Short mmCIF file of C-alpha atoms in Angstrom, two decimals:
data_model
loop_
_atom_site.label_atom_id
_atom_site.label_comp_id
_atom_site.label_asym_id
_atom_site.label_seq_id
_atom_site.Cartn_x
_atom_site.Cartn_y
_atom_site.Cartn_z
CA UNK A 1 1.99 -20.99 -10.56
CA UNK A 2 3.41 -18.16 -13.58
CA UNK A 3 0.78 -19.76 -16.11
CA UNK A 4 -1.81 -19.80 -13.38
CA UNK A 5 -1.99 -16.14 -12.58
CA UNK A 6 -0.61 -14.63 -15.99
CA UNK A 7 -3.29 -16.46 -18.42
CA UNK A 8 -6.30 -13.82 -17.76
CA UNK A 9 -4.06 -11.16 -18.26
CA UNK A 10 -2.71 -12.81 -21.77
CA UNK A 11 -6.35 -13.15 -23.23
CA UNK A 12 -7.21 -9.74 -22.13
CA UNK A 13 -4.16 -8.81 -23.78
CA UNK A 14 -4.56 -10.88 -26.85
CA UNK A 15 -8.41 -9.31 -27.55
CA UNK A 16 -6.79 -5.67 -27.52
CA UNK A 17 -4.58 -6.83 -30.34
CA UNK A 18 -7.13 -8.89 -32.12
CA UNK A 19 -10.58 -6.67 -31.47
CA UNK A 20 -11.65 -3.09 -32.62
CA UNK A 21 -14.84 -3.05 -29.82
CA UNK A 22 -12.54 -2.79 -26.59
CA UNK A 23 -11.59 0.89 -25.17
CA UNK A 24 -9.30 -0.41 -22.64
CA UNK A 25 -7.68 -3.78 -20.81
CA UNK A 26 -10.80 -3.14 -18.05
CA UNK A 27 -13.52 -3.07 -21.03
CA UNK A 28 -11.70 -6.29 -22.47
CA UNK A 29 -11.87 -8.47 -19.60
CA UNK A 30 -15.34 -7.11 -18.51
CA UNK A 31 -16.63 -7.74 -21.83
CA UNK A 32 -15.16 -11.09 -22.67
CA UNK A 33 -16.34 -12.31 -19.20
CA UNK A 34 -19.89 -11.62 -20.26
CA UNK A 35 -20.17 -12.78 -23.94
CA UNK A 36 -18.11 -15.64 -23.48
CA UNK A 37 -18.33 -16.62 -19.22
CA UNK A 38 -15.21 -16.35 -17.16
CA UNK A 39 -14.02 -19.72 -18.32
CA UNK A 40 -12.66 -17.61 -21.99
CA UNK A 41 -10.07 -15.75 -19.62
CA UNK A 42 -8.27 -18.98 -19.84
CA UNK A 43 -8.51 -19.90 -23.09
CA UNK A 44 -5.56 -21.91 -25.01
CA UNK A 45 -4.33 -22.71 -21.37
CA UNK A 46 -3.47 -26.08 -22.71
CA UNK A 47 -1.03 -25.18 -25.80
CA UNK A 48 0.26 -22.93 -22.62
CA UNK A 49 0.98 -25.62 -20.22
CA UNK A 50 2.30 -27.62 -22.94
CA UNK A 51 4.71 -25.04 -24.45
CA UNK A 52 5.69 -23.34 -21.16
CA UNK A 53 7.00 -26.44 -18.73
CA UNK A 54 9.76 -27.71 -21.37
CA UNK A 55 10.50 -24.34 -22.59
CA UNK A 56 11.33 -22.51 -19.02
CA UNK A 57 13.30 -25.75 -18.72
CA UNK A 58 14.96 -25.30 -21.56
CA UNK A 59 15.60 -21.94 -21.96
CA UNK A 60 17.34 -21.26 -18.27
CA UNK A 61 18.90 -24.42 -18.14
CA UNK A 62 21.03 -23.21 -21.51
CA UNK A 63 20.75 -19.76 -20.37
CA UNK A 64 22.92 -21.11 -17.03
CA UNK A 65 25.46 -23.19 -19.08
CA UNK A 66 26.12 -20.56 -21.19
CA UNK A 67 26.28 -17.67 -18.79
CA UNK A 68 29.13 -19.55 -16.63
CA UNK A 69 30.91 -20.62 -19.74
CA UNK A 70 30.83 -17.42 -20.79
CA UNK A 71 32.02 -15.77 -17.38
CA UNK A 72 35.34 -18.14 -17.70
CA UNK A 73 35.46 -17.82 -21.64
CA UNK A 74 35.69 -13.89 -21.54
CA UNK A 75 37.32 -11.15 -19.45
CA UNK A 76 36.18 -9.76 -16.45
CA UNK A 77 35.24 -6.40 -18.43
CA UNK A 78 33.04 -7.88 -20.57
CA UNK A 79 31.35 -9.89 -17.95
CA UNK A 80 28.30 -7.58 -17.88
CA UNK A 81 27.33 -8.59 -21.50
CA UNK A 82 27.41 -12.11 -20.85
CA UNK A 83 23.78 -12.33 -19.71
CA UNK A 84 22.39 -10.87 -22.54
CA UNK A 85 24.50 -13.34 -25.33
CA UNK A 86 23.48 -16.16 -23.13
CA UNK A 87 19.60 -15.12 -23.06
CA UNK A 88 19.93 -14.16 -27.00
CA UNK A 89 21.35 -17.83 -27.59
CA UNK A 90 18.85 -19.42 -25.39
CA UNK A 91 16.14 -17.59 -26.45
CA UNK A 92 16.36 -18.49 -30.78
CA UNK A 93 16.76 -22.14 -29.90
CA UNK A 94 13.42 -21.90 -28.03
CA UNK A 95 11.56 -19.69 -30.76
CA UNK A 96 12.99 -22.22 -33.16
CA UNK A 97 11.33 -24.99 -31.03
CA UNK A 98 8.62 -23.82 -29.46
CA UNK A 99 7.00 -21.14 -32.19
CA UNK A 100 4.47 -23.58 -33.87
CA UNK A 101 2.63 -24.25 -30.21
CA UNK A 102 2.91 -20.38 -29.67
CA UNK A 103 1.10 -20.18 -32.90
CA UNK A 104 -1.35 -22.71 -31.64
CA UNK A 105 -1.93 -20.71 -28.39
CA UNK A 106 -1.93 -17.65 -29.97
CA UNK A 107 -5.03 -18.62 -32.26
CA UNK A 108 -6.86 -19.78 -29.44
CA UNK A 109 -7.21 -16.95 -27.21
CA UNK A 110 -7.63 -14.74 -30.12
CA UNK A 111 -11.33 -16.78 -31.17
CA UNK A 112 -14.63 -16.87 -29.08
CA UNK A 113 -15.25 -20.51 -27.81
CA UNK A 114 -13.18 -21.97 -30.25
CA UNK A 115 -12.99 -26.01 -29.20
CA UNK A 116 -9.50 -27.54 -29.99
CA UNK A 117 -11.21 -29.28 -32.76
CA UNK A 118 -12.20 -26.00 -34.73
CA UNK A 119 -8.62 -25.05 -33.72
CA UNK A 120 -7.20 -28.27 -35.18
CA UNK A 121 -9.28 -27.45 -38.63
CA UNK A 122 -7.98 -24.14 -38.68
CA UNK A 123 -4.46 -24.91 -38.37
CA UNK A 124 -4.59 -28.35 -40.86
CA UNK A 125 -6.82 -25.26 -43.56
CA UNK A 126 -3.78 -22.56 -43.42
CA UNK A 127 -0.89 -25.16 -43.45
CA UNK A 128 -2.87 -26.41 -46.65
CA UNK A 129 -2.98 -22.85 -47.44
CA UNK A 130 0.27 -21.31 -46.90
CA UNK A 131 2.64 -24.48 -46.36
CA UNK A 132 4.43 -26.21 -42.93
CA UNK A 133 6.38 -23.29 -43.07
CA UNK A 134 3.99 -21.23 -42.08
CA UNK A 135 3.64 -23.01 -38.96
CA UNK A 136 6.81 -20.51 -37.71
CA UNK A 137 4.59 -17.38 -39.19
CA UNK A 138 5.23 -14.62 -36.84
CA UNK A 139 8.68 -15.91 -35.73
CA UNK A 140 10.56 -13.03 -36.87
CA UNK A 141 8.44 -10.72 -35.04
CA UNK A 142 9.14 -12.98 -32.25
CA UNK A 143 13.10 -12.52 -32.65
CA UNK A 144 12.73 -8.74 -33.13
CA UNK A 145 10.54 -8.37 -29.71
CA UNK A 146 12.69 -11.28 -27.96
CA UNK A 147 16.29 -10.32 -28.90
CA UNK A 148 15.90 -6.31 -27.71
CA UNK A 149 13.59 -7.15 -24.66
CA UNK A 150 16.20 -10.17 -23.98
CA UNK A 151 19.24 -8.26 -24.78
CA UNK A 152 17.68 -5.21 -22.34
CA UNK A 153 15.84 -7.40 -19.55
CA UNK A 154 19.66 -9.57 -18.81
CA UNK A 155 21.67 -6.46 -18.66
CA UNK A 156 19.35 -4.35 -16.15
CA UNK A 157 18.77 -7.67 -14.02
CA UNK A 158 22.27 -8.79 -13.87
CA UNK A 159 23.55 -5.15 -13.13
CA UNK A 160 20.66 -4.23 -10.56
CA UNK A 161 20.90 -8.04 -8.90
CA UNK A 162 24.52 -7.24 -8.04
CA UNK A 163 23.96 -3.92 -6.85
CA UNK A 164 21.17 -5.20 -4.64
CA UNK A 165 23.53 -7.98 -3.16
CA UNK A 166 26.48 -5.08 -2.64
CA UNK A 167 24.07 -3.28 -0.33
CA UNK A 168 23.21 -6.55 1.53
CA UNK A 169 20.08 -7.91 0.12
CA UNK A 170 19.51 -11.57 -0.47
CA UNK A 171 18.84 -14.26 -3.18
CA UNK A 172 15.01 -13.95 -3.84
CA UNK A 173 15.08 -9.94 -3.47
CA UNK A 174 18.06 -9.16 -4.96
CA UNK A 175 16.57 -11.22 -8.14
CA UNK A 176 13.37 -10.31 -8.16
CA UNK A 177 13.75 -6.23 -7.76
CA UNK A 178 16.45 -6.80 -10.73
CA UNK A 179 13.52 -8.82 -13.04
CA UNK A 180 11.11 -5.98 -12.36
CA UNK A 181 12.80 -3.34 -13.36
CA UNK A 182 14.88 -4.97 -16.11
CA UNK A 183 11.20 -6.65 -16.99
CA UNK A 184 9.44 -3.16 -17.23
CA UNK A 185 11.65 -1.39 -19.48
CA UNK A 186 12.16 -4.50 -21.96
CA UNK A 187 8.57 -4.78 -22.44
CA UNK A 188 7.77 -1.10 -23.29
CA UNK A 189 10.76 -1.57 -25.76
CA UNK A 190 9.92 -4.84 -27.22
CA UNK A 191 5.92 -4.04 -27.40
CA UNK A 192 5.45 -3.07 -31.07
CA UNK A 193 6.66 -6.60 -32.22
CA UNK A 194 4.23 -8.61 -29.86
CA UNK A 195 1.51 -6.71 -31.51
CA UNK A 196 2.90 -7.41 -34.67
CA UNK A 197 3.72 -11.12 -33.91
CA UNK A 198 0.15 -11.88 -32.14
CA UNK A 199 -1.99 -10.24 -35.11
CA UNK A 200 0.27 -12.44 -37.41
CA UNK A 201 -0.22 -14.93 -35.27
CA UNK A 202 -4.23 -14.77 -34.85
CA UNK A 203 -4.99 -14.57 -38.58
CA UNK A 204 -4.24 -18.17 -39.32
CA UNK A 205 -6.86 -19.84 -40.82
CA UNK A 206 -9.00 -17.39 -42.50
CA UNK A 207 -7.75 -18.41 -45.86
CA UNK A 208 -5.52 -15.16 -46.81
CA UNK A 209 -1.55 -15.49 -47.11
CA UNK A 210 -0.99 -13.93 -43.69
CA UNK A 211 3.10 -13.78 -44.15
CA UNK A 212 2.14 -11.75 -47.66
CA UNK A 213 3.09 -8.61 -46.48
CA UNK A 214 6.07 -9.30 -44.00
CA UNK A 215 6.85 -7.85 -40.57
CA UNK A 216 7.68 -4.83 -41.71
CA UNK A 217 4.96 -3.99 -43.86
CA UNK A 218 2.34 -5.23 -41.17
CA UNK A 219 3.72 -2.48 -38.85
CA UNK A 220 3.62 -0.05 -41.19
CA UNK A 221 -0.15 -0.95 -42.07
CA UNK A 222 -0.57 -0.65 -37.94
CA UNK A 223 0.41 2.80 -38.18
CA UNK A 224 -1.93 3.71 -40.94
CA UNK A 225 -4.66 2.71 -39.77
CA UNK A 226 -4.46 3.24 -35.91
CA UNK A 227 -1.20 5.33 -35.73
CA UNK A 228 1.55 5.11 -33.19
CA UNK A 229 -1.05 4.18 -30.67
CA UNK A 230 -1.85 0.94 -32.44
CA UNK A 231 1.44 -0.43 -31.34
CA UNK A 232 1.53 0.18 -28.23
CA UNK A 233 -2.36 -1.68 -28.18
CA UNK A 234 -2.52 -4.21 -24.90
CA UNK A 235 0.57 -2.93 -23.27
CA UNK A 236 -0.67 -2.55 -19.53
CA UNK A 237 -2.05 -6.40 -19.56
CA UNK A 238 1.14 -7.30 -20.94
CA UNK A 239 2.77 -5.31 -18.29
CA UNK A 240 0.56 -7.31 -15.54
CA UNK A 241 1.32 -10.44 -17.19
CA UNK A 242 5.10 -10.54 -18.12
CA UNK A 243 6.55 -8.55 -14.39
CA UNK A 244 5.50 -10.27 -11.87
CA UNK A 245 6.58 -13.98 -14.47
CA UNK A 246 9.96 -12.66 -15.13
CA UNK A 247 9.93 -12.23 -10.87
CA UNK A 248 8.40 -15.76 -10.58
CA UNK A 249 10.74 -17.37 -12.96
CA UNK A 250 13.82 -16.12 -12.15
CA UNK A 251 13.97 -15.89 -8.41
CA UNK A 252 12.71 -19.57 -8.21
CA UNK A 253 14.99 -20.54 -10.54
CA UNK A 254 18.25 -18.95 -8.45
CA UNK A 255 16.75 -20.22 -5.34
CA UNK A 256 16.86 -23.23 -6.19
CA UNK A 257 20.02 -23.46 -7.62
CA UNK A 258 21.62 -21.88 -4.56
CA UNK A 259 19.71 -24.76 -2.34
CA UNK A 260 20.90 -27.19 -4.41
CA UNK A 261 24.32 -26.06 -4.54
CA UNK A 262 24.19 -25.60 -0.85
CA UNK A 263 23.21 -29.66 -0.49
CA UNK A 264 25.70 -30.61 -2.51
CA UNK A 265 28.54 -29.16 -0.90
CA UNK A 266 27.16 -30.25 2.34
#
């Protein structure tokens, strides 16, 4: 249901960071809707479906196991950190993984009508280019968005969830008013490095060393030519995309743990 409603938003976002001809998320999606039919606002929905299932899996499962280890490992004070180291852990192990489909994905919303053949040539013509490494191109921008948004998103959703459940509020809507908020100020944070990691991302294939210049020194090419502004480029479809998943994800995820650990001691 997340990848269902949040692609759209993702290629609207991804033509913002790639294109110079769109004034705004509106413009984007009106304008890729009629050069390339509505069909293009789901784009690379494949690499999506088959990065997303075993990496939600993955990353809340060790999320969980860590988080409760971690709750019994360390003192009650520093219990409000826990979230955060768990989500950090998690979270490398799945960039690790999971970064050459991203890569994948990436490069196909960020083409017109690109079949997965073309996409297939592209990939085989910059791996020829640049090495297997390259495959993980972007990764570090990846880190740097994932680690501060992760670090930021855990600590306001863990704090606000309790809160919420102090003042008598349940499960789903103690969890999901904690992912929003926590959600909203991790993005605005963490957006500079998912510009940096999706142009990274998008250039592979067009035969230039796209790592050449490092993370750093892409972001400071951003903000020559388009200034501060440039990083903050596709923030409000980002914003539409990543809430109301971090919402999805985590309040399904608690609910059904809570079900299940309601049968079980049945």
């Amino acid at each position: 249901m997340s990848c269902g409603y949040q692609h759209p938003p993702q290629v609207v976002y991804r033509g913002l960071c790639q294109r110079d001809v769109y004034s705004g998320a509106l413009d984007a999606a009106l304008k890729i809707t009629r050069s390339e039919g509505v069909g293009a606002l789901w784009n690379g929905v494949g690499p999506t479906l088959l990065m997303i299932m075993p990496s939600a899996v993955l990353y809340f499962s060790m999320f969980d196991m860590l988080r409760e280890k971690g709750k019994v490992k360390f003192s009650e004070k520093y219990h409000h950190i826990v979230p955060s180291l768990a989500g950090i852990t998690a979270r490398c192990f799945n960039i690790a993984i999971f970064s050459p489909i991203e890569l994948f994905r990436t490069k196909a919303q960020s083409q017109q009508q690109l079949v997965y053949s073309e996409l297939k040539d592209s990939i085989k013509s910059h791996i020829k280019l640049n090495g297997v490494r390259s495959l993980w191109d972007g990764s570090k921008s990846q880190l740097f968005r994932d680690v501060p948004f992760t670090v930021v998103y855990w600590y306001l959703q863990d704090m606000l969830k309790l809160k919420l459940r102090d003042q008598g509020y349940g499960t789903m809507s103690s969890n999901c008013g904690g992912a929003v908020v926590g959600g909203t100020v991790a993005t605005i944070i963490s957006h500079p490095f998912e510009v940096t990691k999706t142009q990274l991302q998008s250039n592979v294939g067009l035969n230039n060393k796209v790592g050449s210049t490092g993370m750093v020194g892409h972001i400071m090419n951003i903000c020559k030519r388009d200034g501060l502004k440039g990083l903050t480029v596709g923030l409000a479809p980002r914003m539409v995309k990543v809430l109301p998943s971090c919402a999805i994800f985590i309040t399904t995820f608690e609910g059904l743990k809570e079900y299940f650990n309601n049968k079980n001691s049945e």
